[in-house]
């Protein structure tokens, strides 16, 4: 679904920021 892709993208962004 779409929410899964959004969650993955958010996690990747979060990891990149930290």
CSV table of C-alpha atoms in Angstrom, one decimal:
chain,number,residue,atom,x,y,z
A,1,UNK,CA,0.0,0.0,0.0
A,2,UNK,CA,1.0,3.7,-0.1
A,3,UNK,CA,1.4,4.1,3.7
A,4,UNK,CA,4.1,1.4,3.7
A,5,UNK,CA,6.2,3.4,1.1
A,6,UNK,CA,5.6,6.6,3.1
A,7,UNK,CA,6.8,5.0,6.3
A,8,UNK,CA,9.9,3.6,4.6
A,9,UNK,CA,10.7,7.0,3.1
A,10,UNK,CA,10.2,8.7,6.5
A,11,UNK,CA,12.5,6.2,8.2
A,12,UNK,CA,15.2,6.7,5.6
A,13,UNK,CA,14.9,10.5,6.0
A,14,UNK,CA,15.0,10.2,9.8
A,15,UNK,CA,18.1,8.0,9.7
A,16,UNK,CA,19.8,10.5,7.3
A,17,UNK,CA,19.1,13.4,9.6
A,18,UNK,CA,20.4,11.7,12.7
